[in-house]
Coordinates of C-alpha atoms and ligand atoms in Angstrom, one line a residue:
M144 CA 87.0 173.8 -114.4
M145 CA 86.9 177.2 -112.6
K146 CA 85.9 176.9 -109.0
I147 CA 83.7 179.5 -107.6
V148 CA 83.0 179.7 -103.9
V149 CA 79.5 181.1 -103.4
I150 CA 78.3 182.9 -100.3
K151 CA 74.6 183.6 -100.4
G152 CA 74.6 185.3 -97.0
D153 CA 71.6 187.0 -95.4
G154 CA 68.6 189.0 -96.3
I155 CA 68.2 189.3 -100.1
G156 CA 71.6 187.7 -100.6
P157 CA 70.3 184.2 -101.3
E158 CA 67.6 185.5 -103.7
V159 CA 70.0 187.6 -105.8
I160 CA 72.6 184.9 -105.9
D161 CA 70.1 182.2 -107.1
E162 CA 69.3 184.4 -110.1
T163 CA 73.0 185.0 -110.7
L164 CA 73.7 181.3 -110.8
K165 CA 70.9 180.9 -113.4
I166 CA 72.8 183.3 -115.6
L167 CA 76.2 181.8 -115.0
D168 CA 74.8 178.4 -116.0
R169 CA 74.0 179.8 -119.3
V170 CA 77.4 181.1 -120.1
G171 CA 79.7 178.3 -118.9
R172 CA 80.4 175.3 -116.7
F173 CA 81.7 176.2 -113.3
E174 CA 82.2 174.2 -110.1
Y175 CA 80.4 175.8 -107.2
E176 CA 81.1 175.3 -103.5
F177 CA 78.9 177.0 -101.0
I178 CA 80.0 178.5 -97.7
D179 CA 78.3 180.4 -94.9
M180 CA 79.2 183.9 -93.9
G181 CA 77.5 186.6 -91.9
G182 CA 74.4 186.1 -89.8
C183 CA 73.6 182.6 -91.1
S184 CA 77.1 181.6 -90.0
I185 CA 76.8 183.2 -86.6
D186 CA 73.6 181.2 -86.1
K187 CA 75.3 177.9 -86.9
T188 CA 78.8 178.4 -85.5
G189 CA 78.9 181.5 -83.4
E190 CA 81.4 183.0 -85.8
A191 CA 80.7 185.3 -88.8
L192 CA 83.3 183.5 -90.9
T193 CA 84.9 180.3 -89.7
K194 CA 88.5 179.5 -90.5
E195 CA 87.4 176.5 -92.6
A196 CA 85.1 178.7 -94.6
L197 CA 87.9 181.2 -95.2
D198 CA 90.3 178.5 -96.2
T199 CA 87.7 177.2 -98.7
A200 CA 87.4 180.7 -100.1
K201 CA 91.2 181.0 -100.4
A202 CA 91.4 177.8 -102.4
A203 CA 88.8 179.0 -105.0
D204 CA 89.5 180.8 -108.3
A205 CA 86.9 183.4 -107.3
V206 CA 84.4 184.2 -104.6
L207 CA 80.8 185.4 -105.4
L208 CA 79.0 187.0 -102.5
G209 CA 75.4 188.1 -102.0
A210 CA 75.1 190.2 -98.9
V211 CA 75.4 189.9 -95.2
G212 CA 73.8 191.5 -92.1
G213 CA 70.4 192.1 -90.6
P214 CA 68.7 193.6 -87.5
K215 CA 68.6 190.1 -85.9
W216 CA 72.4 190.3 -85.3
D217 CA 72.8 194.0 -84.7
N218 CA 73.3 193.8 -81.0
G219 CA 75.3 190.7 -80.8
K220 CA 79.0 190.5 -79.8
V221 CA 79.8 189.1 -83.2
R222 CA 78.4 191.0 -86.2
P223 CA 77.8 189.6 -89.7
E224 CA 79.9 192.5 -91.1
D225 CA 82.9 191.1 -89.2
G226 CA 82.8 188.2 -91.7
L227 CA 82.9 190.5 -94.7
L228 CA 85.9 192.4 -93.3
A229 CA 87.6 189.1 -92.5
I230 CA 87.1 187.7 -96.0
R231 CA 88.3 190.9 -97.7
K232 CA 91.4 191.0 -95.5
G233 CA 91.9 187.2 -95.6
L234 CA 91.8 187.1 -99.4
G235 CA 94.1 190.2 -99.6
V236 CA 91.7 192.0 -102.0
Y237 CA 92.7 195.5 -101.3
A238 CA 91.3 197.1 -104.4
N239 CA 87.6 197.4 -104.7
L240 CA 86.4 198.5 -108.1
R241 CA 83.0 200.0 -108.2
P242 CA 81.8 201.1 -111.7
S243 CA 78.9 203.5 -111.9
V244 CA 77.3 203.5 -115.4
L245 CA 74.0 205.2 -116.2
Y246 CA 72.5 203.1 -118.9
E247 CA 70.6 205.1 -121.6
E248 CA 67.6 202.9 -120.8
L249 CA 67.5 204.0 -117.2
K250 CA 67.9 207.8 -117.8
D251 CA 64.4 208.2 -116.2
A252 CA 65.4 206.4 -113.0
C253 CA 68.3 208.8 -112.4
P254 CA 67.2 211.4 -109.9
L255 CA 69.2 214.2 -111.5
K256 CA 67.9 216.5 -114.2
D257 CA 68.6 215.6 -117.9
T258 CA 70.7 218.8 -118.2
V259 CA 73.0 217.5 -115.5
V260 CA 73.4 214.0 -116.9
K261 CA 73.4 214.9 -120.5
N262 CA 77.0 213.9 -120.9
G263 CA 76.4 210.6 -119.3
V264 CA 77.7 208.9 -116.1
D265 CA 80.5 206.4 -116.5
M266 CA 82.9 206.4 -113.7
L267 CA 84.9 203.9 -111.7
I268 CA 85.5 204.3 -108.0
V269 CA 88.6 202.5 -106.8
R270 CA 88.2 202.1 -103.1
E271 CA 91.0 200.9 -100.8
L272 CA 89.4 197.9 -99.1
T273 CA 91.7 196.4 -96.5
G274 CA 93.1 199.3 -94.6
G275 CA 92.2 202.7 -93.1
I276 CA 89.7 203.3 -90.3
Y277 CA 87.9 200.0 -91.0
F278 CA 90.9 198.1 -89.8
G279 CA 92.6 200.6 -87.5
E280 CA 92.8 200.4 -83.8
K281 CA 89.5 201.1 -82.1
G282 CA 88.4 201.4 -78.5
R283 CA 85.6 202.3 -76.2
S284 CA 85.4 203.3 -72.6
S285 CA 82.3 204.3 -70.6
D286 CA 82.0 207.8 -72.2
E287 CA 84.4 207.7 -75.1
A288 CA 85.2 205.8 -78.3
Y289 CA 87.7 206.1 -81.1
D290 CA 88.7 204.6 -84.5
V291 CA 92.1 205.2 -86.0
E292 CA 92.7 206.0 -89.7
R293 CA 96.2 204.8 -90.6
Y294 CA 97.7 204.2 -94.0
S295 CA 101.2 203.2 -95.0
E296 CA 102.9 204.3 -98.2
A297 CA 102.9 200.8 -99.5
E298 CA 99.2 200.5 -99.0
I299 CA 98.6 203.7 -100.9
I300 CA 101.0 202.9 -103.7
R301 CA 99.4 199.5 -104.5
I302 CA 95.9 201.0 -104.7
L303 CA 97.1 203.9 -106.9
R304 CA 98.6 201.3 -109.2
K305 CA 95.2 199.6 -109.6
A306 CA 93.6 203.0 -110.3
A307 CA 96.3 204.0 -112.8
E308 CA 95.9 200.6 -114.7
A309 CA 92.2 201.1 -114.8
A310 CA 92.5 204.7 -116.0
L311 CA 94.8 203.6 -118.8
R312 CA 92.0 201.4 -120.1
R313 CA 89.4 204.2 -119.7
K314 CA 89.5 207.9 -120.3
R315 CA 92.9 208.4 -118.6
H316 CA 91.7 210.7 -115.9
V317 CA 92.2 210.0 -112.2
T318 CA 90.8 212.0 -109.3
V319 CA 92.4 211.4 -106.0
V320 CA 89.9 212.1 -103.3
D321 CA 91.0 212.9 -99.7
K322 CA 90.6 215.3 -96.9
A323 CA 94.2 216.7 -97.0
N324 CA 93.2 220.0 -95.5
I325 CA 92.5 218.2 -92.2
L326 CA 93.8 214.7 -92.0
E327 CA 97.5 213.8 -91.8
S328 CA 96.7 210.4 -93.4
S329 CA 95.2 212.3 -96.4
R330 CA 98.3 214.5 -96.6
L331 CA 100.3 211.2 -97.0
W332 CA 97.9 210.1 -99.8
R333 CA 98.5 213.4 -101.6
S334 CA 102.3 213.4 -101.4
V335 CA 102.5 209.7 -102.3
S336 CA 100.1 210.2 -105.2
S337 CA 101.9 213.2 -106.6
A338 CA 105.2 211.3 -106.7
F339 CA 103.5 208.1 -108.0
F340 CA 101.7 209.8 -110.9
R341 CA 104.9 211.5 -112.1
G342 CA 105.5 208.0 -113.5
Y343 CA 102.3 208.2 -115.6
P344 CA 102.6 211.3 -117.7
Q345 CA 99.8 210.0 -120.0
L346 CA 97.3 210.3 -117.2
E347 CA 95.5 213.5 -116.2
V348 CA 95.4 213.6 -112.4
D349 CA 93.6 215.9 -110.1
Y350 CA 93.0 216.1 -106.4
M351 CA 89.8 216.8 -104.6
Y352 CA 88.6 217.1 -101.0
V353 CA 85.9 214.5 -100.2
D354 CA 83.3 217.0 -99.3
N355 CA 83.7 218.8 -102.6
A356 CA 83.7 215.4 -104.4
A357 CA 80.4 214.6 -102.9
M358 CA 79.1 217.8 -104.3
Q359 CA 80.7 217.5 -107.8
L360 CA 79.2 214.0 -108.2
I361 CA 75.8 215.6 -108.2
K362 CA 76.7 218.8 -110.0
D363 CA 78.6 217.3 -112.9
P364 CA 79.1 213.6 -112.7
S365 CA 80.6 213.4 -116.2
R366 CA 83.7 215.2 -114.9
F367 CA 84.8 211.9 -113.3
D368 CA 86.5 209.0 -114.9
V369 CA 88.5 207.1 -112.2
I370 CA 88.2 208.1 -108.5
V371 CA 90.7 206.6 -106.1
T372 CA 90.2 207.0 -102.4
S373 CA 90.4 205.5 -99.0
N374 CA 88.2 202.7 -97.6
M375 CA 85.8 205.0 -95.7
F376 CA 85.5 207.8 -98.3
G377 CA 85.1 205.1 -101.1
D378 CA 82.3 203.5 -99.1
I379 CA 80.4 206.7 -98.8
L380 CA 81.0 208.1 -102.3
S381 CA 80.1 204.8 -104.0
D382 CA 76.6 204.8 -102.4
E383 CA 76.2 208.3 -103.7
A384 CA 77.5 207.4 -107.2
S385 CA 75.1 204.4 -107.3
M386 CA 72.1 206.6 -107.2
L387 CA 73.2 208.4 -110.3
T388 CA 72.7 205.1 -112.1
G389 CA 69.1 204.9 -111.0
S390 CA 69.4 202.5 -108.1
I391 CA 71.9 201.0 -105.7
G392 CA 70.4 197.7 -107.0
M393 CA 72.4 198.2 -110.2
L394 CA 75.9 198.4 -108.9
P395 CA 78.4 195.5 -109.0
S396 CA 81.9 195.4 -107.6
A397 CA 85.1 193.5 -107.9
S398 CA 87.6 193.3 -105.1
L399 CA 91.1 192.4 -106.3
G400 CA 94.5 191.7 -104.9
D401 CA 97.8 190.9 -106.6
G402 CA 96.8 187.6 -108.0
G403 CA 94.0 186.7 -110.4
K404 CA 91.6 185.8 -107.6
G405 CA 88.8 188.2 -106.7
L406 CA 85.8 188.7 -104.5
Y407 CA 82.7 189.8 -106.4
E408 CA 79.7 191.3 -104.7
P409 CA 77.0 193.9 -105.3
I410 CA 77.6 197.1 -103.4
H411 CA 74.1 197.0 -101.8
G412 CA 73.5 195.4 -98.5
S413 CA 71.2 192.6 -97.4
A414 CA 68.0 194.8 -97.4
P415 CA 66.3 192.7 -94.7
D416 CA 63.2 194.8 -95.1
I417 CA 62.5 193.4 -98.5
A418 CA 64.0 189.9 -98.1
G419 CA 61.7 187.2 -99.3
T420 CA 59.3 189.5 -101.1
G421 CA 60.7 189.3 -104.6
L422 CA 61.3 193.0 -104.7
A423 CA 65.1 192.8 -104.8
N424 CA 66.9 193.7 -108.0
P425 CA 69.4 190.9 -108.9
I426 CA 71.2 193.0 -111.5
A427 CA 74.0 194.2 -109.2
S428 CA 74.8 190.6 -108.3
I429 CA 74.5 189.5 -112.0
L430 CA 76.8 192.3 -113.1
S431 CA 79.2 191.3 -110.3
A432 CA 79.4 187.8 -111.9
A433 CA 80.1 189.5 -115.2
M434 CA 83.0 191.3 -113.6
M435 CA 84.2 187.9 -112.2
L436 CA 84.3 186.5 -115.7
E437 CA 86.2 189.5 -117.0
Y438 CA 88.8 189.9 -114.2
S439 CA 89.3 186.4 -112.7
F440 CA 88.5 184.1 -115.6
D441 CA 89.6 186.0 -118.7
M442 CA 86.1 185.4 -120.2
K443 CA 85.5 188.9 -121.5
H444 CA 83.2 187.6 -124.3
E445 CA 80.9 185.8 -121.8
S446 CA 81.1 188.8 -119.5
D447 CA 79.9 191.1 -122.3
M448 CA 77.1 188.6 -123.1
I449 CA 75.8 189.0 -119.5
V450 CA 76.0 192.8 -119.7
N451 CA 74.2 192.8 -123.0
A452 CA 71.5 190.5 -121.6
V453 CA 70.9 192.9 -118.8
R454 CA 70.7 195.9 -121.2
K455 CA 68.3 194.0 -123.4
F456 CA 66.1 193.3 -120.3
L457 CA 66.1 197.0 -119.6
S458 CA 65.5 198.1 -123.1
D459 CA 62.6 195.7 -123.4
G460 CA 61.1 197.9 -120.6
H461 CA 61.3 195.4 -117.7
R462 CA 61.9 197.0 -114.3
T463 CA 62.3 195.7 -110.8
R464 CA 60.6 197.5 -108.1
D465 CA 63.6 199.8 -107.2
L466 CA 63.7 201.1 -110.8
T467 CA 60.1 202.2 -111.2
S468 CA 57.3 204.0 -109.5
S469 CA 54.7 202.2 -111.6
P470 CA 52.9 199.2 -110.1
E471 CA 54.1 197.2 -113.1
Y472 CA 57.3 195.6 -112.1
V473 CA 59.0 192.2 -112.3
T474 CA 60.0 190.1 -109.3
T475 CA 63.6 189.1 -108.5
A476 CA 63.1 185.6 -110.0
E477 CA 61.3 186.9 -113.1
A478 CA 64.1 189.4 -113.7
G479 CA 66.7 186.5 -113.4
S480 CA 64.8 184.3 -115.9
L481 CA 64.3 187.1 -118.4
I482 CA 67.9 188.0 -118.3
A483 CA 69.0 184.4 -118.5
G484 CA 66.7 184.0 -121.5
N485 CA 68.5 186.9 -123.2
I486 CA 71.9 185.2 -123.0
G487 CA 73.2 184.1 -126.3
K488 CA 70.2 185.6 -128.2
Y489 CA 72.0 188.9 -128.2
K490 CA 75.6 188.0 -128.6
A491 CA 78.3 190.4 -127.6
Ligands
LIG660 C1 79.9 197.9 -98.6 C2 79.2 197.8 -97.3 C3 80.1 197.3 -96.2 C4 81.2 198.3 -96.1 C5 79.5 197.0 -94.9 C6 78.3 196.0 -95.0 C7 80.5 196.4 -93.9 O1 78.6 199.0 -96.9 O2 80.4 196.9 -99.1 O3 80.0 199.0 -99.1 O4 81.1 199.3 -95.4 O5 82.3 198.1 -96.7
LIG661 MN1 78.8 200.6 -98.3

């Protein structure tokens, strides 16, 4: 039986994960093991991720994560986010796949005009996840601070390979996003990319500065298929791309390394302001579980069943609070139950 290590985390994390487990129970039998990470772990152990918890995660077939963080821990010596970086690094999941799809049913929730999104939004951001400025040397003195962006050729090549593989399954178009007019590390990304993609003549490849990419995402999102970029740029652009789909509450992610194991998490944070109110949208977490079935468990059929159950929920007109301005909305738990009820009824 596939073993899933589940990390509920902080804020809305436990709520969205509970709904996700409802859905998983409908599509298969899995063994779950729960570990603490983030603020809840700091409260219990003083550490954002203990070594035992990381070892447990390493021994699983996949890790499913809600979200971590909150104002309670913002000024502490140890931050909840340290746990997130440690588990990404510890599992070696260097490729973070963040799909942005605007469902037909949610066209009204997209803040862009119909004329801009008439050709749809269906892109995949491939974000480098275990290098760059997030993990570079950092320092602080009384009146100065610095963070170093550093990439090796090997780190760039392995993420490009993930992007190329994804593009071959999609529309065969890769956009490499960097800031090569300013940053030396970006110039390395560019030269490594142009050599690498010579080996993929079937792919259309273009290069774009990150500031321009931020603009093009809003101007003509349909021009993108796969975007591959550094940790920091991918973090920023994926939040922007998420809004094209109506809400950050819709976006799942898969973080993969070289084996089959992955870490699956919604791209949204712990939203402490709405924790416990039933306002959270569980769809990003539910779709992350669908990605887990597809990428780590080779259960594409069940994965599609989950995606279809979500679509049916939306096409039936149900909306969580983030997706509507009307006072008529469903709670986190109602959304989970409705989606769970759709499983199997609408087979893939
Ligand atoms: C994300 C989040 C994290 C990141 C934070 C919580 C550390 O914003 O997954 O996008 O910056 O990677
Ligand atoms: Mn982010």
